[in-house]
mmCIF file of C-alpha atoms and ligand atoms in Angstrom:
data_model
loop_
_atom_site.group_PDB
_atom_site.id
_atom_site.type_symbol
_atom_site.label_atom_id
_atom_site.label_comp_id
_atom_site.label_asym_id
_atom_site.label_seq_id
_atom_site.Cartn_x
_atom_site.Cartn_y
_atom_site.Cartn_z
ATOM 1 C CA UNK A 1 14.185 33.575 -5.214
ATOM 2 C CA UNK A 2 12.307 30.618 -2.821
ATOM 3 C CA UNK A 3 13.223 31.109 0.027
ATOM 4 C CA UNK A 4 13.604 27.905 2.173
ATOM 5 C CA UNK A 5 10.543 28.471 4.516
ATOM 6 C CA UNK A 6 8.666 29.149 1.086
ATOM 7 C CA UNK A 7 7.980 25.765 0.874
ATOM 8 C CA UNK A 8 6.535 22.829 2.467
ATOM 9 C CA UNK A 9 8.705 19.779 4.056
ATOM 10 C CA UNK A 10 6.737 17.122 1.800
ATOM 11 C CA UNK A 11 9.057 14.392 2.830
ATOM 12 C CA UNK A 12 9.478 11.954 6.108
ATOM 13 C CA UNK A 13 9.956 8.804 7.669
ATOM 14 C CA UNK A 14 9.023 5.872 8.768
ATOM 15 C CA UNK A 15 10.488 3.466 10.313
ATOM 16 C CA UNK A 16 14.252 5.577 10.466
ATOM 17 C CA UNK A 17 14.269 5.219 6.606
ATOM 18 C CA UNK A 18 13.523 8.695 5.662
ATOM 19 C CA UNK A 19 11.466 9.259 2.365
ATOM 20 C CA UNK A 20 12.546 12.117 0.111
ATOM 21 C CA UNK A 21 8.265 12.595 -0.494
ATOM 22 C CA UNK A 22 5.582 11.225 1.451
ATOM 23 C CA UNK A 23 3.389 9.761 -1.745
ATOM 24 C CA UNK A 24 4.664 6.572 -3.556
ATOM 25 C CA UNK A 25 3.067 4.242 -5.465
ATOM 26 C CA UNK A 26 0.382 1.092 -4.045
ATOM 27 C CA UNK A 27 2.326 -1.978 -4.417
ATOM 28 C CA UNK A 28 0.299 -3.353 -7.441
ATOM 29 C CA UNK A 29 -0.043 -0.036 -9.633
ATOM 30 C CA UNK A 30 2.575 0.534 -12.490
ATOM 31 C CA UNK A 31 5.084 -1.618 -10.662
ATOM 32 C CA UNK A 32 5.617 -5.683 -12.458
ATOM 33 C CA UNK A 33 8.363 -5.857 -14.462
ATOM 34 C CA UNK A 34 11.813 -4.180 -13.867
ATOM 35 C CA UNK A 35 10.655 -1.320 -16.452
ATOM 36 C CA UNK A 36 7.626 -0.510 -14.991
ATOM 37 C CA UNK A 37 10.057 -0.221 -11.134
ATOM 38 C CA UNK A 38 12.882 1.894 -13.215
ATOM 39 C CA UNK A 39 10.325 4.553 -14.121
ATOM 40 C CA UNK A 40 9.510 4.701 -10.802
ATOM 41 C CA UNK A 41 12.310 4.643 -10.031
ATOM 42 C CA UNK A 42 12.823 8.267 -12.480
ATOM 43 C CA UNK A 43 9.689 9.381 -11.312
ATOM 44 C CA UNK A 44 9.300 12.141 -8.333
ATOM 45 C CA UNK A 45 8.039 8.934 -6.502
ATOM 46 C CA UNK A 46 9.096 9.175 -2.990
ATOM 47 C CA UNK A 47 9.662 5.347 -2.769
ATOM 48 C CA UNK A 48 9.429 2.602 -5.778
ATOM 49 C CA UNK A 49 6.486 -0.127 -4.321
ATOM 50 C CA UNK A 50 6.820 -3.563 -5.983
ATOM 51 C CA UNK A 51 4.350 -6.204 -7.077
ATOM 52 C CA UNK A 52 3.661 -8.525 -4.373
ATOM 53 C CA UNK A 53 5.645 -11.332 -5.517
ATOM 54 C CA UNK A 54 5.478 -14.587 -5.157
ATOM 55 C CA UNK A 55 7.597 -18.134 -4.843
ATOM 56 C CA UNK A 56 7.383 -18.588 -8.629
ATOM 57 C CA UNK A 57 6.394 -15.704 -11.559
ATOM 58 C CA UNK A 58 2.662 -15.249 -13.300
ATOM 59 C CA UNK A 59 0.405 -14.325 -15.439
ATOM 60 C CA UNK A 60 -1.960 -14.213 -13.676
ATOM 61 C CA UNK A 61 -6.129 -14.529 -14.040
ATOM 62 C CA UNK A 62 -7.508 -13.962 -17.608
ATOM 63 C CA UNK A 63 -8.602 -10.384 -18.422
ATOM 64 C CA UNK A 64 -10.770 -8.274 -18.321
ATOM 65 C CA UNK A 65 -9.105 -8.138 -14.903
ATOM 66 C CA UNK A 66 -8.752 -4.434 -14.285
ATOM 67 C CA UNK A 67 -11.336 -2.364 -15.379
ATOM 68 C CA UNK A 68 -11.921 2.167 -14.168
ATOM 69 C CA UNK A 69 -14.829 4.050 -14.148
ATOM 70 C CA UNK A 70 -16.390 6.854 -12.889
ATOM 71 C CA UNK A 71 -16.475 5.605 -8.950
ATOM 72 C CA UNK A 72 -12.738 4.347 -9.164
ATOM 73 C CA UNK A 73 -11.435 1.049 -9.779
ATOM 74 C CA UNK A 74 -11.786 -2.194 -9.356
ATOM 75 C CA UNK A 75 -9.414 -5.083 -10.271
ATOM 76 C CA UNK A 76 -8.963 -9.441 -10.608
ATOM 77 C CA UNK A 77 -5.392 -9.387 -11.216
ATOM 78 C CA UNK A 78 -4.624 -12.328 -9.727
ATOM 79 C CA UNK A 79 -0.995 -11.402 -8.291
ATOM 80 C CA UNK A 80 1.392 -11.597 -11.709
ATOM 81 C CA UNK A 81 4.038 -11.262 -10.900
ATOM 82 C CA UNK A 82 7.999 -11.717 -12.283
ATOM 83 C CA UNK A 83 8.901 -14.594 -9.217
ATOM 84 C CA UNK A 84 10.613 -13.739 -5.861
ATOM 85 C CA UNK A 85 13.891 -14.107 -7.350
ATOM 86 C CA UNK A 86 14.050 -11.547 -10.049
ATOM 87 C CA UNK A 87 12.344 -8.679 -7.582
ATOM 88 C CA UNK A 88 15.697 -10.489 -5.544
ATOM 89 C CA UNK A 89 17.579 -9.665 -8.888
ATOM 90 C CA UNK A 90 16.360 -5.697 -9.280
ATOM 91 C CA UNK A 91 16.502 -4.754 -6.179
ATOM 92 C CA UNK A 92 20.132 -3.676 -6.166
ATOM 93 C CA UNK A 93 19.245 -0.976 -8.764
ATOM 94 C CA UNK A 94 16.244 0.591 -7.963
ATOM 95 C CA UNK A 95 18.446 1.249 -4.374
ATOM 96 C CA UNK A 96 20.185 3.744 -7.191
ATOM 97 C CA UNK A 97 17.228 6.073 -7.735
ATOM 98 C CA UNK A 98 18.108 7.251 -3.955
ATOM 99 C CA UNK A 99 13.922 6.753 -2.648
ATOM 100 C CA UNK A 100 13.398 3.502 -0.226
ATOM 101 C CA UNK A 101 12.606 0.778 -2.398
ATOM 102 C CA UNK A 102 9.204 -1.423 -0.276
ATOM 103 C CA UNK A 103 9.357 -5.350 -1.127
ATOM 104 C CA UNK A 104 6.158 -6.058 -1.621
ATOM 105 C CA UNK A 105 5.729 -9.680 -0.020
ATOM 106 C CA UNK A 106 2.722 -12.098 -0.894
ATOM 107 C CA UNK A 107 1.757 -16.148 -1.096
ATOM 108 C CA UNK A 108 -0.160 -18.745 -2.465
ATOM 109 C CA UNK A 109 0.228 -20.305 1.262
ATOM 110 C CA UNK A 110 1.578 -19.785 4.670
ATOM 111 C CA UNK A 111 4.455 -21.416 3.514
ATOM 112 C CA UNK A 112 5.714 -19.749 0.806
ATOM 113 C CA UNK A 113 5.983 -16.084 3.269
ATOM 114 C CA UNK A 114 9.005 -17.273 5.724
ATOM 115 C CA UNK A 115 10.715 -18.290 2.300
ATOM 116 C CA UNK A 116 10.152 -15.750 0.033
ATOM 117 C CA UNK A 117 11.202 -13.268 3.271
ATOM 118 C CA UNK A 118 14.013 -14.438 3.905
ATOM 119 C CA UNK A 119 16.001 -14.094 0.193
ATOM 120 C CA UNK A 120 14.044 -10.124 -0.580
ATOM 121 C CA UNK A 121 15.424 -9.567 2.419
ATOM 122 C CA UNK A 122 18.552 -10.653 1.705
ATOM 123 C CA UNK A 123 19.051 -8.536 -1.307
ATOM 124 C CA UNK A 124 18.672 -4.860 0.523
ATOM 125 C CA UNK A 125 14.774 -3.551 0.100
ATOM 126 C CA UNK A 126 14.083 -0.897 2.692
ATOM 127 C CA UNK A 127 11.433 -2.148 4.040
ATOM 128 C CA UNK A 128 9.103 -5.383 4.157
ATOM 129 C CA UNK A 129 5.617 -4.706 3.000
ATOM 130 C CA UNK A 130 3.921 -8.316 3.961
ATOM 131 C CA UNK A 131 0.970 -8.666 2.089
ATOM 132 C CA UNK A 132 -2.130 -9.437 4.436
ATOM 133 C CA UNK A 133 -4.746 -8.902 1.740
ATOM 134 C CA UNK A 134 -4.592 -9.913 -1.822
ATOM 135 C CA UNK A 135 -8.746 -10.839 -1.950
ATOM 136 C CA UNK A 136 -8.039 -12.038 -5.968
ATOM 137 C CA UNK A 137 -7.353 -15.999 -5.768
ATOM 138 C CA UNK A 138 -9.632 -18.049 -6.191
ATOM 139 C CA UNK A 139 -10.188 -19.758 -2.455
ATOM 140 C CA UNK A 140 -7.429 -18.670 -0.393
ATOM 141 C CA UNK A 141 -9.514 -16.050 2.002
ATOM 142 C CA UNK A 142 -7.643 -12.793 2.957
ATOM 143 C CA UNK A 143 -5.099 -13.678 5.745
ATOM 144 C CA UNK A 144 -5.860 -10.836 7.247
ATOM 145 C CA UNK A 145 -9.082 -11.538 8.037
ATOM 146 C CA UNK A 146 -8.059 -14.553 9.868
ATOM 147 C CA UNK A 147 -6.390 -13.665 12.908
ATOM 148 C CA UNK A 148 -4.617 -15.945 13.707
ATOM 149 C CA UNK A 149 -2.906 -17.086 11.042
ATOM 150 C CA UNK A 150 -1.650 -13.550 10.682
ATOM 151 C CA UNK A 151 -0.605 -13.463 14.198
ATOM 152 C CA UNK A 152 1.550 -16.650 12.918
ATOM 153 C CA UNK A 153 2.889 -15.545 9.776
ATOM 154 C CA UNK A 154 3.913 -12.260 10.969
ATOM 155 C CA UNK A 155 6.080 -13.931 13.444
ATOM 156 C CA UNK A 156 7.400 -16.509 11.127
ATOM 157 C CA UNK A 157 8.671 -13.786 8.686
ATOM 158 C CA UNK A 158 9.534 -12.005 11.654
ATOM 159 C CA UNK A 159 12.789 -13.680 12.635
ATOM 160 C CA UNK A 160 13.929 -14.529 8.938
ATOM 161 C CA UNK A 161 13.841 -10.152 7.507
ATOM 162 C CA UNK A 162 16.459 -7.503 9.217
ATOM 163 C CA UNK A 163 15.611 -5.028 7.668
ATOM 164 C CA UNK A 164 11.358 -2.629 8.866
ATOM 165 C CA UNK A 165 8.960 -5.002 8.418
ATOM 166 C CA UNK A 166 5.216 -3.269 7.961
ATOM 167 C CA UNK A 167 1.526 -5.339 6.513
ATOM 168 C CA UNK A 168 -0.787 -4.234 4.522
ATOM 169 C CA UNK A 169 -4.305 -5.267 6.151
ATOM 170 C CA UNK A 170 -7.786 -5.221 4.540
ATOM 171 C CA UNK A 171 -9.988 -2.633 5.694
ATOM 172 C CA UNK A 172 -12.338 -3.712 8.310
ATOM 173 C CA UNK A 173 -15.927 -1.926 9.813
ATOM 174 C CA UNK A 174 -16.193 -3.353 12.791
ATOM 175 C CA UNK A 175 -14.200 -1.698 15.839
ATOM 176 C CA UNK A 176 -13.855 -5.570 16.931
ATOM 177 C CA UNK A 177 -11.868 -6.523 14.219
ATOM 178 C CA UNK A 178 -9.545 -3.460 14.843
ATOM 179 C CA UNK A 179 -9.776 -3.596 18.032
ATOM 180 C CA UNK A 180 -9.126 -7.405 17.658
ATOM 181 C CA UNK A 181 -5.547 -6.857 14.397
ATOM 182 C CA UNK A 182 -3.972 -4.027 16.726
ATOM 183 C CA UNK A 183 -4.040 -6.144 20.010
ATOM 184 C CA UNK A 184 -2.321 -9.344 17.242
ATOM 185 C CA UNK A 185 -0.094 -6.339 16.145
ATOM 186 C CA UNK A 186 1.215 -5.875 20.524
ATOM 187 C CA UNK A 187 2.129 -9.620 20.930
ATOM 188 C CA UNK A 188 3.590 -9.742 16.904
ATOM 189 C CA UNK A 189 5.166 -6.442 16.841
ATOM 190 C CA UNK A 190 5.698 -5.416 12.831
ATOM 191 C CA UNK A 191 7.463 -0.791 12.200
ATOM 192 C CA UNK A 192 4.469 -0.032 10.407
ATOM 193 C CA UNK A 193 1.109 -0.843 8.924
ATOM 194 C CA UNK A 194 0.564 0.235 5.564
ATOM 195 C CA UNK A 195 -3.926 0.288 5.745
ATOM 196 C CA UNK A 196 -6.043 -0.579 3.561
ATOM 197 C CA UNK A 197 -6.084 -2.689 0.139
ATOM 198 C CA UNK A 198 -8.634 -2.743 -2.007
ATOM 199 C CA UNK A 199 -12.268 -3.680 -0.761
ATOM 200 C CA UNK A 200 -12.162 -7.304 -1.806
ATOM 201 C CA UNK A 201 -14.649 -9.478 -3.574
ATOM 202 C CA UNK A 202 -16.856 -6.170 -4.907
ATOM 203 C CA UNK A 203 -19.294 -6.211 -7.655
ATOM 204 C CA UNK A 204 -19.076 -3.581 -10.891
ATOM 205 C CA UNK A 205 -21.896 -4.080 -13.769
ATOM 206 C CA UNK A 206 -22.084 -2.721 -16.706
ATOM 207 C CA UNK A 207 -26.301 -2.211 -16.966
ATOM 208 C CA UNK A 208 -25.832 -1.750 -20.919
ATOM 209 C CA UNK A 209 -24.239 -4.819 -21.516
ATOM 210 C CA UNK A 210 -26.039 -6.094 -18.483
ATOM 211 C CA UNK A 211 -22.759 -8.035 -17.548
ATOM 212 C CA UNK A 212 -19.889 -7.785 -14.997
ATOM 213 C CA UNK A 213 -16.946 -5.675 -16.570
ATOM 214 C CA UNK A 214 -14.155 -7.842 -15.447
ATOM 215 C CA UNK A 215 -13.307 -12.084 -16.105
ATOM 216 C CA UNK A 216 -12.135 -13.398 -12.817
ATOM 217 C CA UNK A 217 -14.439 -14.990 -9.717
ATOM 218 C CA UNK A 218 -17.528 -14.353 -11.916
ATOM 219 C CA UNK A 219 -16.606 -10.291 -12.090
ATOM 220 C CA UNK A 220 -15.973 -9.803 -8.206
ATOM 221 C CA UNK A 221 -12.556 -7.819 -7.381
ATOM 222 C CA UNK A 222 -11.033 -6.109 -4.937
ATOM 223 C CA UNK A 223 -12.472 -2.107 -5.333
ATOM 224 C CA UNK A 224 -10.402 0.498 -5.596
ATOM 225 C CA UNK A 225 -10.561 4.498 -6.073
ATOM 226 C CA UNK A 226 -12.337 7.532 -5.106
ATOM 227 C CA UNK A 227 -14.941 5.268 -3.544
ATOM 228 C CA UNK A 228 -13.091 4.109 -0.733
ATOM 229 C CA UNK A 229 -12.024 6.443 -0.035
ATOM 230 C CA UNK A 230 -13.590 7.002 4.017
ATOM 231 C CA UNK A 231 -13.324 3.279 4.531
ATOM 232 C CA UNK A 232 -9.607 3.287 4.210
ATOM 233 C CA UNK A 233 -9.004 7.171 5.946
ATOM 234 C CA UNK A 234 -11.613 5.389 9.264
ATOM 235 C CA UNK A 235 -8.987 2.901 9.212
ATOM 236 C CA UNK A 236 -5.968 4.899 9.023
ATOM 237 C CA UNK A 237 -7.995 6.524 11.903
ATOM 238 C CA UNK A 238 -8.802 3.151 14.249
ATOM 239 C CA UNK A 239 -4.917 1.961 13.835
ATOM 240 C CA UNK A 240 -3.707 5.636 14.641
ATOM 241 C CA UNK A 241 -5.943 4.787 17.932
ATOM 242 C CA UNK A 242 -5.089 1.441 18.954
ATOM 243 C CA UNK A 243 -1.330 2.323 18.901
ATOM 244 C CA UNK A 244 -1.703 5.918 20.891
ATOM 245 C CA UNK A 245 0.198 7.502 17.651
ATOM 246 C CA UNK A 246 2.781 5.613 18.200
ATOM 247 C CA UNK A 247 3.199 3.223 14.890
ATOM 248 C CA UNK A 248 3.839 4.746 11.495
ATOM 249 C CA UNK A 249 0.970 4.254 8.975
ATOM 250 C CA UNK A 250 1.604 4.372 5.491
ATOM 251 C CA UNK A 251 -2.297 5.356 4.306
ATOM 252 C CA UNK A 252 -3.589 4.197 0.781
ATOM 253 C CA UNK A 253 -7.642 4.121 -0.684
ATOM 254 C CA UNK A 254 -8.665 6.887 -2.935
ATOM 255 C CA UNK A 255 -5.591 9.673 -3.025
ATOM 256 C CA UNK A 256 -6.368 11.587 -6.281
ATOM 257 C CA UNK A 257 -5.287 14.810 -4.734
ATOM 258 C CA UNK A 258 -3.036 17.272 -2.552
ATOM 259 C CA UNK A 259 -6.791 17.258 -0.213
ATOM 260 C CA UNK A 260 -6.918 13.400 0.509
ATOM 261 C CA UNK A 261 -3.483 12.827 0.961
ATOM 262 C CA UNK A 262 -3.597 15.969 3.604
ATOM 263 C CA UNK A 263 -7.165 14.268 4.931
ATOM 264 C CA UNK A 264 -5.038 10.797 5.584
ATOM 265 C CA UNK A 265 -1.974 12.867 7.198
ATOM 266 C CA UNK A 266 -4.969 14.156 9.569
ATOM 267 C CA UNK A 267 -6.517 10.732 10.844
ATOM 268 C CA UNK A 268 -2.795 9.305 11.313
ATOM 269 C CA UNK A 269 -0.916 8.906 8.249
ATOM 270 C CA UNK A 270 2.309 9.337 7.683
ATOM 271 C CA UNK A 271 2.823 9.158 3.355
ATOM 272 C CA UNK A 272 0.259 8.188 1.838
ATOM 273 C CA UNK A 273 0.629 5.329 -1.461
ATOM 274 C CA UNK A 274 -1.492 5.280 -4.802
ATOM 275 C CA UNK A 275 -3.138 3.275 -6.648
ATOM 276 C CA UNK A 276 -5.638 3.658 -9.667
ATOM 277 C CA UNK A 277 -5.125 7.517 -9.962
ATOM 278 C CA UNK A 278 -1.935 6.049 -10.629
ATOM 279 C CA UNK A 279 -2.445 3.839 -13.242
ATOM 280 C CA UNK A 280 -5.227 6.429 -14.453
ATOM 281 C CA UNK A 281 -3.208 9.429 -14.377
ATOM 282 C CA UNK A 282 0.318 8.355 -15.572
ATOM 283 C CA UNK A 283 3.892 8.909 -13.376
ATOM 284 C CA UNK A 284 2.781 12.412 -13.863
ATOM 285 C CA UNK A 285 0.101 11.921 -11.241
ATOM 286 C CA UNK A 286 2.662 12.232 -7.661
ATOM 287 C CA UNK A 287 4.323 15.614 -9.244
ATOM 288 C CA UNK A 288 0.752 16.813 -9.804
ATOM 289 C CA UNK A 289 -0.039 15.679 -6.268
ATOM 290 C CA UNK A 290 2.893 16.525 -4.516
ATOM 291 C CA UNK A 291 2.219 20.499 -6.307
ATOM 292 C CA UNK A 292 -1.440 20.198 -4.788
ATOM 293 C CA UNK A 293 -0.076 19.038 -0.815
ATOM 294 C CA UNK A 294 2.444 21.783 -1.073
ATOM 295 C CA UNK A 295 -0.367 24.488 -1.755
ATOM 296 C CA UNK A 296 -2.792 23.098 0.919
ATOM 297 C CA UNK A 297 -0.072 22.713 3.543
ATOM 298 C CA UNK A 298 1.616 26.088 3.208
ATOM 299 C CA UNK A 299 -2.445 27.708 3.186
ATOM 300 C CA UNK A 300 -2.819 26.353 5.980
ATOM 301 C CA UNK A 301 0.330 27.950 8.106
ATOM 302 C CA UNK A 302 1.702 24.016 7.936
ATOM 303 C CA UNK A 303 5.156 23.519 8.060
ATOM 304 C CA UNK A 304 5.739 20.139 6.592
ATOM 305 C CA UNK A 305 4.198 16.897 6.239
ATOM 306 C CA UNK A 306 4.962 15.578 8.981
ATOM 307 C CA UNK A 307 3.857 18.469 11.897
ATOM 308 C CA UNK A 308 0.356 16.992 10.015
ATOM 309 C CA UNK A 309 -0.500 13.738 11.295
ATOM 310 C CA UNK A 310 -2.575 12.830 13.252
ATOM 311 C CA UNK A 311 -3.906 16.190 14.024
ATOM 312 C CA UNK A 312 -7.476 15.421 12.929
ATOM 313 C CA UNK A 313 -10.262 16.993 15.472
ATOM 314 C CA UNK A 314 -13.296 15.482 16.778
ATOM 315 C CA UNK A 315 -15.685 17.002 17.967
HETATM 316 C C1 DHB B 1 -3.844 -8.375 -6.361
HETATM 317 C C2 DHB B 1 -4.420 -7.916 -5.879
HETATM 318 C C3 DHB B 1 -4.495 -6.998 -5.028
HETATM 319 O O1 DHB B 1 -5.436 -5.860 -3.912
HETATM 320 C C4 DHB B 1 -3.845 -7.694 -3.723
HETATM 321 O O2 DHB B 1 -3.391 -7.505 -2.178
HETATM 322 C C5 DHB B 1 -2.346 -8.705 -4.436
HETATM 323 C C6 DHB B 1 -2.303 -9.046 -5.552
HETATM 324 C C7 DHB B 1 -3.946 -8.977 -7.520
HETATM 325 O O3 DHB B 1 -5.219 -9.621 -8.172
HETATM 326 O O4 DHB B 1 -2.980 -9.545 -8.402
#
């Protein structure tokens, strides 16, 4: 017989929304089509996160545009997605899976964001995640690296979205930039943060072929997977501290095992998203990592994932 106290509670609450499991897909990973989103719904994932949506449907960049390698993955997908109207129609069906639906909103220019956000919010997602950090559209810099543009955009989206609103930020590599973005987010508040997007404009080379490995942008693309975990943890920790632990954070970057998820929780994440490992392993990754996280927390005597959040020790 399994007694309640034998199991660790892996649920979490973010901006008042309860997640049955603190693990979910990262936007972009297996979440473009209706079939993919419904398969997520049937899986163990704690939430269904959509692909970042644009005004019009897009086929994305030319292939090859995703390449897994030993250290992780590089991608330059170019925002292939069904267009926001299709996702607005899909959301009611996705909500029947009884787990939160997170709509990821992108755009090719600033005006796109509030237009998409207004319509998608009316379709009833549980949360909206505004993507300020797509690195893969040639000629379109990541908005999150422009603090003034980010503030303007967050204000405009906030004005048209009633449900909890978060931002997906690019990685920052200097405390001055963490501080500057934290100040933006104190002036233009959001309800949660998703940290981090892929490490943009990296270059992976195949020495045998003496070639780049993806076609768009001369081989430059967003880096994901194990190699970016320390960068992700640093960003989770920096924003956790900047807000004195008073903003929910979804950690993203390099989660392949239950221990990786545990490290994100220690740094200050309330939940974690899984990208490269989901693409490489498929939907069973949620069962595996949930089992591993359960075992780690049980061994360490934690009653719940929530009890770990932010408890990283400093020396
Ligand atoms: C894409 C990649 C991203 O990292 C992102 O945030 C949005 C879109 C893409 O190439 O499709």
